[in-house]
Amino acid sequence: MAAIVKEILARPIQLADRVTKAADDAHSFKQDCTELKAKTEKLATLLRQAARASNDLYERPTRRIIDDTEQVLDKALTLVIKCRANGIMKRVFTIIPAAAFRKTSTQLENSIGDVSWLLRVSASADDRDDEYLGLPPIAANEPILCLIWEQVAILYTGSMEERSDAAASLVSLARDNDRYGKLIIEEGGVAPLLKLIKEGRMEGQENAARAIGLLGRDPESVEQIVNAGVCNVFAKILKEGHMKAQVVVAWAVSELAGNHPKCQDHFAQNNAIRLLVSHLAFETIQEHSKYAIATKQQLTIHSVVMASNNNQESNTNKKENEEESSHMSHPMGNQAPSQMHNLVTNTMAMRSNSNSTTGQTKQPPLPPQNNQAGSQHSHCGKGNQNSGNAKQQIHQHNNTPVSLAGASIKGREFEDPATKAEMKAMAARALWQLSKGNVAVCRSITESRALLCFAVLLEKGPEDVQSYSAMALMEITAVAEQNSDLRRSAFKPTSPAAKAVVEQLLKIIEKADSELLTPCVKAIGNLARTFRATETRMIGPLVKLLDEREPEVTMEAVIALNKFACTENFLHVNHCKAIIDGGGTKHLIQLVYFGEQMIQIPALILLCYIALHVPDSEVLAQEEVLIVLEWSTKQAHLAEELSVDALLPEATSRLELYQSRGSRGFH
């Protein structure tokens, strides 16, 4: 950059020298030319000082200020050259307004102020002595731009503390106005922010990561941030940084991915998925597939089983008290024993046992910065100690230097509960945004057994963790619905993780009083094609949601049931019969007659599917579904709907074939 700055400064320095020389040769307006010469010499001195400090100059304001200065010197040179005319005729025909000198003089003074400010703002903290920089004359029309220049310059040259404060100032600017965020990116603020994330202290890393997250508000901005190398920097923090910084980084990942889905693959290529899942799994399940590395204190019989499945060598001592703790209840219910099931239940049991033995290692909880639910994070324990050797292990912890880096298992154990809860929430939030519509990312998430983490967190997690986990499952299942390979591999009926997820989704739907209801209903609907013929227990809870619920919930329940009843579902006959047995017909009739239009259409479609697939049902005859369908054909807003257009006549015709006589009382 120094070479570029020197090149920028070369011409104005040459112009200043020419103005000085021309002023010495002036034959008219000598007094005015002398004043211009004095100011030009002062400006030339500052320009040469800037050239010597080219290594430290901030390029963006340098270009803007030097361009303006060059234009001023061009005008001054033109004016002074006119004063060199020495013939009488030349003087007569050379008209120089008196105001021209005043205007040029003022412009030179402004340029002197601009270059002086540039030198001060680009100086190191020791050279500035904390003086107030003020605003240069160039800031008259746009003061915010110069404020951004000042903060970005501090990010380049300031101390760690000053750089952290500058990042916090940029956070305030980016939060206040979208345009300010674009200016920060245009003025080169991303590169020093990323450098601060890599090199700064914890507070500076947090401020810089928060600024990056706020800057990426639109696809174009996110594209520029990604091209600057944010994915690699964030991955390094997620792997090695302090957990408080990791929380903000995970939030920033979710913001960037949410505002520009094309960056999902870039984060995946930098192992962000693996690292986020690792944070999600910490203290959620004991071992986390190939992503968790067991320490000596963590090795159990189950870690040996998992290690052998991944062809990894492990040495462990099998202890009877670990086997006795494997009877804790788990969201998978009373399923047949499996390695993963034993793994999770054993982990939860040991966590429960360890709650009474790890009080000495807990720190007072700190309030989470971005949410209020972190203090509810009571389900995560403080390690994998068994009651038999808890005292010995606590003693070892207290006498071992502890690193609070995120990559250290022991360091993460000693974090306060609020931070750990916030970390899980932001990790789940990031995985939610990264998984949207991306088959590769969803495959990576499901292969990592993150589904098992989501199942546990849906049951035991704090409110925000539950919410983001439900949203992540909704997006993953939506992708699986459209991708048969992912659906078969991640949600096959024999998969313990898939069973755990379904159990938790059904519990929330059956309870029907949670804010998680809508994403969970969507997720179950997305999985409609994965269930066996005998698995119809999810139909009943969905049917109950058709009865006097909020319109949004009712609509999602109808849409989910449509996925069970549609012709594309191989088991549509079984599911249609289950809907009828659950009393869904009368609810659908009410929704078709009296529901809002957003509910009317999917309800009519579902009624058509049922009539099409189970036309001989006695319940349909008793409920007079044929009359409902005939009424619908006469309603323009229903009959003309594209999704209903072909289905309604076919369902009506089929129902007439089987029930027209029965509906008239001749059966």
XYZ file of C-alpha atoms in Angstrom:
667
model
C 0.000 0.000 0.000
C 2.951 2.332 0.630
C 3.845 2.313 -3.078
C 0.256 3.157 -4.004
C 0.156 6.070 -1.542
C 3.478 7.449 -2.794
C 2.176 7.309 -6.344
C -0.982 9.155 -5.278
C 1.092 11.872 -3.579
C 3.636 12.392 -6.361
C 1.607 14.686 -8.625
C 0.222 17.063 -5.946
C 3.770 17.559 -4.620
C 4.947 18.448 -8.137
C 1.992 20.807 -8.581
C 2.768 22.530 -5.283
C 6.369 23.145 -6.394
C 5.143 24.601 -9.699
C 2.712 26.921 -7.893
C 5.536 28.168 -5.650
C 7.832 28.835 -8.612
C 5.103 30.515 -10.641
C 4.225 32.766 -7.676
C 7.827 34.043 -7.590
C 7.535 35.082 -11.238
C 4.230 36.925 -10.834
C 4.096 40.482 -12.278
C 0.598 41.381 -11.142
C -1.307 40.772 -7.935
C 2.043 40.123 -6.240
C 0.598 40.447 -2.726
C -2.089 37.849 -3.420
C 0.382 35.510 -5.094
C 2.708 35.759 -2.097
C -0.122 34.640 0.205
C -0.919 31.730 -2.094
C 2.773 30.803 -2.162
C 2.993 30.704 1.634
C -0.016 28.432 1.956
C 1.166 26.236 -0.908
C 4.575 25.785 0.734
C 2.891 24.763 3.987
C 0.726 22.296 2.056
C 3.789 20.925 0.211
C 5.531 20.333 3.537
C 2.564 18.333 4.782
C 2.393 16.363 1.516
C 6.072 15.427 1.770
C 5.516 14.414 5.397
C 2.651 12.216 4.214
C 4.875 10.663 1.563
C 7.458 9.777 4.224
C 4.693 8.224 6.367
C 3.154 6.354 3.428
C 3.451 3.023 5.243
C 1.047 4.242 7.927
C -1.456 6.172 5.841
C -4.971 4.823 5.539
C -5.568 4.491 1.803
C -9.282 5.308 1.525
C -9.250 8.862 2.999
C -5.818 9.398 1.429
C -7.273 8.950 -2.054
C -10.239 11.215 -1.358
C -8.244 13.994 0.303
C -5.358 13.951 -2.159
C -7.741 13.997 -5.134
C -9.393 17.140 -3.733
C -5.997 18.683 -2.915
C -4.764 18.029 -6.443
C -7.768 19.849 -7.905
C -7.150 22.840 -5.611
C -3.469 23.023 -6.628
C -4.453 22.843 -10.302
C -6.704 25.874 -9.847
C -4.012 27.731 -7.887
C -1.440 27.049 -10.604
C -3.781 28.313 -13.317
C -4.458 31.484 -11.324
C -0.801 32.242 -10.559
C 0.280 31.628 -14.166
C -2.181 34.327 -15.257
C -0.351 36.762 -12.966
C 2.935 36.196 -14.858
C 1.727 38.248 -17.867
C 4.225 41.139 -18.265
C 3.011 42.970 -21.344
C 0.480 45.817 -21.194
C -1.830 44.163 -23.718
C -1.610 40.815 -21.910
C -2.530 42.478 -18.642
C -5.472 44.249 -20.280
C -6.896 41.057 -21.764
C -6.146 38.906 -18.674
C -9.059 39.472 -16.330
C -8.659 38.048 -12.821
C -11.590 38.604 -10.427
C -10.556 39.640 -6.945
C -12.765 36.917 -5.466
C -10.693 34.228 -7.246
C -7.766 34.741 -4.870
C -9.998 34.608 -1.789
C -11.655 31.402 -2.994
C -8.348 29.710 -3.879
C -6.820 30.782 -0.575
C -9.736 29.268 1.355
C -9.464 26.038 -0.622
C -5.744 25.783 0.139
C -6.473 26.271 3.847
C -9.049 23.479 3.675
C -6.531 21.198 1.970
C -3.985 21.979 4.679
C -6.580 21.012 7.293
C -7.484 17.826 5.441
C -3.886 16.632 5.051
C -3.088 17.552 8.682
C -6.083 15.474 9.817
C -4.956 12.605 7.574
C -1.530 12.609 9.220
C -3.019 12.712 12.705
C -5.617 10.019 12.081
C -3.011 7.709 10.556
C -0.490 8.229 13.361
C 0.008 5.657 16.083
C -1.575 6.123 19.479
C 1.739 7.190 21.063
C 2.215 9.948 18.494
C -1.336 11.251 18.869
C -1.201 11.489 22.672
C -4.971 10.911 22.776
C -5.661 14.328 21.236
C -9.112 14.977 19.836
C -8.844 14.674 16.086
C -11.912 16.675 15.246
C -13.380 16.645 11.773
C -11.470 17.789 8.666
C -12.953 20.402 6.314
C -13.736 17.638 3.822
C -16.274 16.304 6.369
C -18.505 19.358 6.053
C -20.934 17.556 3.759
C -20.656 14.044 5.253
C -19.374 13.958 8.850
C -20.237 10.263 9.323
C -17.788 9.290 6.579
C -14.911 10.920 8.428
C -15.987 9.317 11.681
C -15.825 5.954 9.919
C -12.396 6.840 8.514
C -11.190 7.697 11.990
C -12.402 4.446 13.543
C -11.033 2.296 10.712
C -7.681 4.110 10.936
C -7.564 3.299 14.658
C -8.229 -0.334 13.776
C -5.090 -0.224 11.640
C -2.753 1.682 13.965
C -4.208 1.740 17.486
C -3.401 -0.331 20.548
C -5.452 -3.425 21.307
C -7.697 -1.499 23.660
C -8.194 1.335 21.171
C -8.926 -1.113 18.365
C -11.541 -2.788 20.538
C -13.188 0.585 21.239
C -13.088 1.445 17.529
C -14.804 -1.855 16.682
C -17.478 -1.061 19.277
C -18.001 2.349 17.624
C -18.442 0.671 14.250
C -20.976 -1.672 15.854
C -23.027 1.348 16.932
C -22.819 2.911 13.480
C -23.720 -0.301 11.644
C -26.623 -0.980 13.997
C -28.080 2.505 13.530
C -28.174 2.687 9.755
C -27.808 0.270 6.832
C -26.067 2.919 4.761
C -23.387 3.383 7.422
C -22.741 -0.346 7.246
C -22.197 -0.149 3.497
C -19.839 2.801 3.994
C -17.793 0.845 6.526
C -17.363 -1.967 3.986
C -16.577 0.451 1.131
C -14.019 2.286 3.238
C -12.069 -0.902 3.952
C -13.318 -1.652 7.444
C -13.691 -5.424 7.022
C -9.998 -6.321 6.767
C -8.889 -4.654 10.051
C -11.950 -6.079 11.834
C -10.972 -9.590 10.760
C -7.403 -8.887 11.849
C -8.682 -7.819 15.266
C -10.673 -11.057 15.533
C -7.496 -13.023 14.853
C -5.128 -11.025 17.042
C -7.206 -9.185 19.620
C -8.177 -9.894 23.191
C -11.540 -11.396 24.036
C -13.462 -8.106 24.222
C -11.961 -6.896 20.960
C -12.828 -10.177 19.269
C -16.418 -9.894 20.467
C -16.789 -6.314 19.225
C -15.209 -7.084 15.864
C -17.294 -10.226 15.311
C -20.459 -8.348 16.258
C -19.555 -5.618 13.764
C -19.017 -8.199 11.008
C -22.400 -9.750 11.753
C -24.112 -6.358 11.534
C -22.332 -5.399 8.310
C -23.593 -8.435 6.404
C -27.171 -7.256 5.971
C -27.568 -7.956 2.253
C -26.136 -10.477 -0.242
C -23.693 -7.994 -1.782
C -22.223 -7.035 1.586
C -21.966 -10.654 2.703
C -20.215 -11.527 -0.564
C -17.581 -8.856 0.101
C -17.096 -10.035 3.680
C -16.722 -13.661 2.586
C -14.203 -12.670 -0.095
C -12.191 -10.921 2.618
C -11.674 -14.293 4.349
C -14.241 -14.249 7.146
C -14.966 -18.001 6.949
C -11.417 -19.028 7.808
C -11.145 -16.461 10.610
C -14.453 -17.482 12.176
C -13.555 -21.170 11.958
C -10.327 -20.513 13.848
C -12.195 -18.727 16.653
C -14.817 -21.490 16.852
C -11.970 -23.944 17.263
C -9.563 -22.091 19.540
C -11.144 -18.891 20.821
C -12.613 -17.976 24.179
C -16.198 -19.141 24.511
C -17.546 -15.600 24.916
C -16.002 -14.695 21.558
C -17.244 -17.964 20.073
C -20.800 -17.030 21.055
C -20.654 -13.812 19.026
C -18.900 -15.525 16.116
C -21.624 -18.191 15.960
C -24.242 -15.429 15.965
C -22.395 -13.620 13.169
C -22.267 -16.853 11.123
C -26.045 -17.156 11.474
C -26.498 -13.547 10.336
C -24.269 -13.903 7.276
C -25.786 -17.242 6.259
C -29.314 -15.962 6.817
C -28.782 -12.879 4.651
C -26.889 -14.653 1.860
C -27.418 -18.436 1.659
C -24.713 -18.793 -0.999
C -22.080 -18.413 1.715
C -23.243 -21.645 3.387
C -20.828 -23.759 1.350
C -17.911 -21.455 2.172
C -18.466 -21.950 5.890
C -18.891 -25.695 5.389
C -15.597 -25.890 3.506
C -13.875 -24.254 6.480
C -15.223 -26.875 8.954
C -17.698 -24.468 10.544
C -20.372 -27.189 10.625
C -18.170 -29.631 12.501
C -17.108 -26.976 15.008
C -20.644 -25.716 15.629
C -21.910 -29.252 16.153
C -19.057 -29.825 18.589
C -20.267 -26.866 20.669
C -23.827 -28.141 20.447
C -22.767 -31.592 21.638
C -20.631 -30.380 24.541
C -22.318 -31.512 27.770
C -25.335 -32.590 25.698
C -24.168 -36.080 24.813
C -21.078 -37.776 26.164
C -19.458 -38.689 22.878
C -20.207 -37.011 19.616
C -19.327 -39.373 16.805
C -15.921 -38.675 15.314
C -16.023 -35.012 16.333
C -15.412 -35.491 20.064
C -11.961 -36.405 21.342
C -12.149 -38.155 24.690
C -9.748 -37.128 27.427
C -8.526 -39.499 30.113
C -11.247 -38.347 32.474
C -13.943 -38.917 29.832
C -13.121 -42.407 28.562
C -15.942 -44.850 29.216
C -17.106 -48.142 27.851
C -19.326 -46.221 25.448
C -16.485 -44.092 24.130
C -14.640 -47.304 23.352
C -17.643 -48.596 21.417
C -17.878 -45.377 19.437
C -14.144 -45.274 18.824
C -14.134 -48.842 17.533
C -16.969 -47.983 15.166
C -14.844 -45.184 13.731
C -11.713 -47.384 13.507
C -9.932 -45.355 16.160
C -7.691 -46.802 18.852
C -8.659 -46.038 22.430
C -7.469 -47.282 25.829
C -9.951 -47.316 28.690
C -10.852 -48.959 31.953
C -14.326 -50.473 32.142
C -15.953 -49.625 35.455
C -19.079 -51.170 36.888
C -20.479 -47.920 38.197
C -20.593 -46.547 34.628
C -22.744 -49.479 33.536
C -25.132 -48.977 36.476
C -25.874 -45.399 35.407
C -27.269 -46.394 31.996
C -30.938 -46.631 33.073
C -31.822 -42.926 32.858
C -34.963 -42.188 30.834
C -34.438 -40.560 27.455
C -36.652 -39.025 24.782
C -36.277 -42.159 22.667
C -38.546 -43.901 25.136
C -38.467 -47.646 25.772
C -36.888 -48.584 22.475
C -34.748 -51.626 21.868
C -31.184 -51.186 23.184
C -28.664 -49.743 20.758
C -25.193 -48.282 21.053
C -26.383 -44.724 20.502
C -29.307 -45.128 22.880
C -27.048 -46.489 25.629
C -24.594 -43.750 24.892
C -27.045 -40.919 25.410
C -28.872 -42.394 28.377
C -25.602 -43.139 30.139
C -24.405 -39.604 29.528
C -27.562 -38.059 30.940
C -27.384 -40.278 33.982
C -23.788 -39.372 34.702
C -24.626 -35.724 34.224
C -27.414 -36.074 36.759
C -25.049 -37.756 39.223
C -22.367 -35.175 38.682
C -24.647 -32.245 39.497
C -24.165 -32.917 43.195
C -20.390 -33.262 42.978
C -19.271 -30.355 40.887
C -20.497 -27.388 42.833
C -16.920 -26.425 43.708
C -16.026 -25.744 40.102
C -18.960 -23.512 39.145
C -18.501 -19.806 38.690
C -21.200 -17.227 39.289
C -23.379 -16.949 36.179
C -22.910 -13.914 33.963
C -25.858 -12.335 32.143
C -25.908 -13.312 28.473
C -25.464 -10.411 26.097
C -27.916 -11.300 23.363
C -30.729 -13.134 25.147
C -32.328 -13.580 28.526
C -32.716 -17.320 28.545
C -29.125 -18.289 29.173
C -29.600 -18.435 32.932
C -32.118 -21.233 32.469
C -29.405 -23.560 31.221
C -29.673 -26.011 34.059
C -29.626 -29.298 32.188
C -25.940 -29.267 31.329
C -23.645 -30.780 33.898
C -20.050 -29.969 34.619
C -18.257 -33.025 33.367
C -18.367 -36.787 33.202
C -17.327 -37.670 36.754
C -18.891 -40.666 38.490
C -19.846 -40.475 42.107
C -17.085 -42.892 43.070
C -14.168 -40.766 41.928
C -15.723 -37.274 41.885
C -13.636 -35.915 44.771
C -10.417 -37.121 43.230
C -11.249 -35.536 39.882
C -12.297 -32.212 41.434
C -9.012 -32.201 43.284
C -7.186 -32.768 40.010
C -9.136 -29.933 38.360
C -8.334 -27.496 41.143
C -4.633 -28.249 40.917
C -4.342 -28.159 37.138
C -3.871 -24.918 35.201
C -7.042 -24.384 33.216
C -7.131 -22.786 29.776
C -10.411 -21.116 28.986
C -9.940 -21.564 25.249
C -12.915 -23.064 23.477
C -10.883 -25.974 22.102
C -10.116 -27.170 25.622
C -12.762 -29.458 27.081
C -11.707 -28.561 30.608
C -11.762 -24.875 29.718
C -15.306 -25.135 28.472
C -16.357 -26.994 31.616
C -15.223 -24.067 33.746
C -17.196 -21.486 31.795
C -20.200 -20.026 33.574
C -23.575 -21.677 32.805
C -24.998 -18.580 31.116
C -22.165 -18.478 28.587
C -22.454 -22.191 27.883
C -26.202 -21.853 27.379
C -25.696 -18.905 25.065
C -23.080 -20.849 23.122
C -25.522 -23.689 22.499
C -28.229 -21.245 21.450
C -26.000 -19.461 18.952
C -24.558 -22.747 17.630
C -28.094 -24.026 17.017
C -29.032 -20.688 15.429
C -26.051 -20.868 13.084
C -26.812 -24.479 12.104
C -30.419 -23.461 11.432
C -29.365 -20.765 8.966
C -26.588 -22.836 7.406
C -28.897 -25.786 6.735
C -31.578 -23.844 4.817
C -31.989 -25.475 1.431
C -28.464 -26.922 1.445
C -28.236 -30.680 0.956
C -24.483 -30.884 1.578
C -24.682 -28.995 4.875
C -27.700 -31.018 6.024
C -25.881 -34.236 5.192
C -22.864 -33.064 7.197
C -25.090 -32.177 10.150
C -27.001 -35.477 10.130
C -23.864 -37.572 9.703
C -22.382 -35.882 12.771
C -25.257 -37.132 14.972
C -26.313 -33.560 15.599
C -29.878 -34.847 15.372
C -29.325 -36.559 18.699
C -28.169 -33.265 20.204
C -31.270 -31.499 18.895
C -33.482 -34.200 20.399
C -31.879 -33.838 23.836
C -31.949 -30.039 23.696
C -35.592 -29.982 22.616
C -36.411 -31.803 25.830
C -33.959 -30.288 28.294
C -32.589 -27.080 26.794
C -33.349 -23.468 27.723
C -36.103 -21.727 25.815
C -33.940 -20.121 23.128
C -31.927 -23.315 22.591
C -35.171 -25.253 22.142
C -36.455 -22.670 19.672
C -33.348 -22.674 17.479
C -33.125 -26.469 17.658
C -36.713 -26.761 16.446
C -36.036 -24.322 13.610
C -32.919 -26.253 12.600
C -34.849 -29.528 12.536
C -37.566 -27.882 10.455
C -35.016 -26.810 7.825
C -33.132 -30.124 7.817
C -36.340 -32.119 7.402
C -37.483 -29.736 4.645
C -34.314 -30.523 2.711
C -34.709 -34.244 3.440
C -38.261 -34.116 2.115
C -36.943 -33.036 -1.271
C -33.854 -35.277 -1.274
C -34.559 -38.996 -1.079
C -30.934 -39.976 -0.384
C -30.720 -37.685 2.630
C -34.159 -38.806 3.791
C -33.212 -42.480 3.670
C -29.830 -42.025 5.342
C -30.723 -39.523 8.074
C -34.328 -40.429 8.915
C -34.586 -44.142 8.348
C -37.012 -45.757 10.825
C -34.280 -47.793 12.546
C -32.065 -44.789 13.270
C -31.862 -44.041 17.039
C -31.252 -40.358 16.331
C -34.282 -40.146 14.037
C -36.417 -41.938 16.634
C -35.279 -39.503 19.308
C -36.135 -36.523 17.111
C -39.594 -37.871 16.236
C -40.335 -38.621 19.893
C -39.552 -35.065 20.908
C -41.468 -33.533 18.011
C -44.534 -35.610 18.903
C -44.302 -34.682 22.577
C -44.360 -30.997 21.693
C -47.265 -31.461 19.256
C -49.236 -33.512 21.787
C -48.656 -30.892 24.463
C -49.825 -28.239 21.961
C -49.091 -25.252 24.204
C -45.565 -24.391 23.179
C -44.158 -21.691 20.921
C -42.266 -24.521 19.261
C -45.504 -25.962 17.921
C -45.368 -24.484 14.410
C -41.802 -25.578 13.481
C -42.395 -28.997 15.031
C -45.599 -29.495 13.023
C -43.727 -28.507 9.867
C -40.913 -30.924 10.698
C -43.303 -33.849 11.227
C -45.020 -33.018 7.951
C -41.675 -32.982 6.179
C -41.013 -36.500 7.500
C -44.396 -37.845 6.315
C -42.806 -40.178 3.767
C -40.385 -41.777 6.247
C -42.891 -43.550 8.511
C -43.884 -47.200 8.281
C -47.424 -48.435 7.691
C -47.853 -49.274 11.376
C -46.594 -45.847 12.482
C -49.740 -43.685 12.536
C -49.515 -42.205 16.026
C -48.503 -38.780 14.691
C -51.833 -38.376 12.855
C -53.986 -38.041 15.993
C -52.087 -35.078 17.530
C -52.107 -33.289 14.175
C -55.855 -33.814 13.792
C -56.463 -32.317 17.248
C -54.767 -29.129 16.067
C -57.586 -28.631 13.539
C -60.040 -27.840 16.313
C -60.184 -24.161 17.297
C -56.500 -23.342 17.219
C -54.690 -20.245 16.030
C -55.065 -19.883 12.244
C -51.328 -20.312 11.621
C -51.157 -23.500 13.683
C -54.283 -24.914 12.025
C -52.951 -24.127 8.565
C -49.602 -25.841 9.260
C -51.389 -28.874 10.709
C -53.558 -29.174 7.571
C -50.503 -28.802 5.319
C -48.667 -31.483 7.317
C -51.626 -33.861 7.076
C -51.762 -33.221 3.330
C -48.234 -34.586 3.085
C -49.408 -37.778 4.772
C -52.552 -38.077 2.627
C -51.240 -37.029 -0.795
C -50.984 -39.546 -3.611
C -47.165 -39.250 -3.651
C -47.045 -40.771 -0.165
C -46.909 -44.559 -0.608
C -48.965 -45.093 2.555
C -51.636 -42.511 1.738
C -54.522 -44.968 2.262
C -53.343 -45.876 5.773
C -52.869 -42.238 6.690
C -56.249 -41.174 5.263
C -57.968 -43.861 7.336
C -56.081 -42.662 10.419
C -57.252 -39.089 9.777
C -60.850 -40.302 9.518
C -60.496 -42.433 12.668
C -59.070 -39.424 14.508
C -62.183 -37.365 13.755
C -60.512 -35.165 11.173
C -63.432 -35.178 8.723
C -65.790 -32.983 10.743
C -63.002 -30.494 11.484
C -62.091 -30.261 7.806
C -65.714 -29.656 6.843
C -65.891 -26.747 9.296
C -62.639 -25.320 7.932
C -63.823 -25.586 4.321
C -67.112 -23.839 5.148
C -65.996 -21.234 7.640
C -62.183 -21.103 7.675
C -60.035 -18.250 6.421
C -58.977 -18.581 2.807
C -55.407 -19.514 3.711
C -56.880 -22.509 5.608
C -59.852 -23.210 3.327
C -57.770 -24.265 0.335
C -55.415 -26.767 2.077
C -58.396 -28.115 4.071
C -60.344 -28.691 0.853
C -57.316 -30.384 -0.728
C -57.008 -32.718 2.261
C -60.718 -33.525 2.115
C -60.309 -34.321 -1.585
C -57.410 -36.670 -0.883
C -59.430 -38.499 1.753
C -62.422 -38.800 -0.588
C -60.150 -39.974 -3.390
C -58.309 -42.626 -1.384
C -61.053 -43.871 0.979
C -64.265 -43.222 -0.994
C -66.142 -46.122 0.597
C -65.760 -44.789 4.144
C -69.005 -44.808 6.113
C -67.834 -41.761 8.053
C -67.580 -39.718 4.861
C -71.155 -40.682 4.023
C -72.444 -39.783 7.478
C -70.633 -36.448 7.455
C -72.018 -35.739 3.964
C -68.600 -34.919 2.505
C -70.033 -35.219 -1.021
C -72.282 -32.210 -0.373
C -69.258 -30.246 0.849
C -67.302 -31.054 -2.302
C -70.257 -30.176 -4.537
C -70.646 -26.874 -2.681
C -66.929 -26.173 -3.205
C -67.221 -26.612 -6.965
C -69.628 -23.674 -6.974
C -67.272 -21.376 -5.062
C -65.163 -19.476 -7.586
C -62.265 -18.725 -5.233
C -61.985 -22.445 -4.410
C -62.755 -24.116 -7.729
C -60.406 -21.831 -9.663
C -57.431 -22.459 -7.397
C -54.788 -24.284 -9.440
C -54.013 -26.826 -6.718
C -57.723 -27.668 -6.452
C -58.688 -27.426 -10.107
C -57.883 -31.022 -11.130
C -58.297 -32.675 -7.724
C -61.795 -31.493 -6.785
C -63.721 -32.910 -9.801
C -61.909 -36.242 -9.518
C -62.632 -36.558 -5.787
C -66.276 -35.551 -6.303
C -66.717 -38.083 -9.098
C -65.130 -40.893 -7.087
C -67.211 -40.129 -4.018
C -70.413 -40.059 -6.101
C -69.543 -43.467 -7.469
C -69.327 -45.013 -4.003
C -71.700 -42.948 -1.883
C -74.356 -41.197 -3.934
C -76.874 -43.923 -3.113
C -75.745 -44.190 0.474
C -76.023 -40.452 0.974
C -79.692 -40.673 -0.066
C -80.472 -43.372 2.480
C -80.562 -46.444 0.190
C -77.671 -48.389 1.728
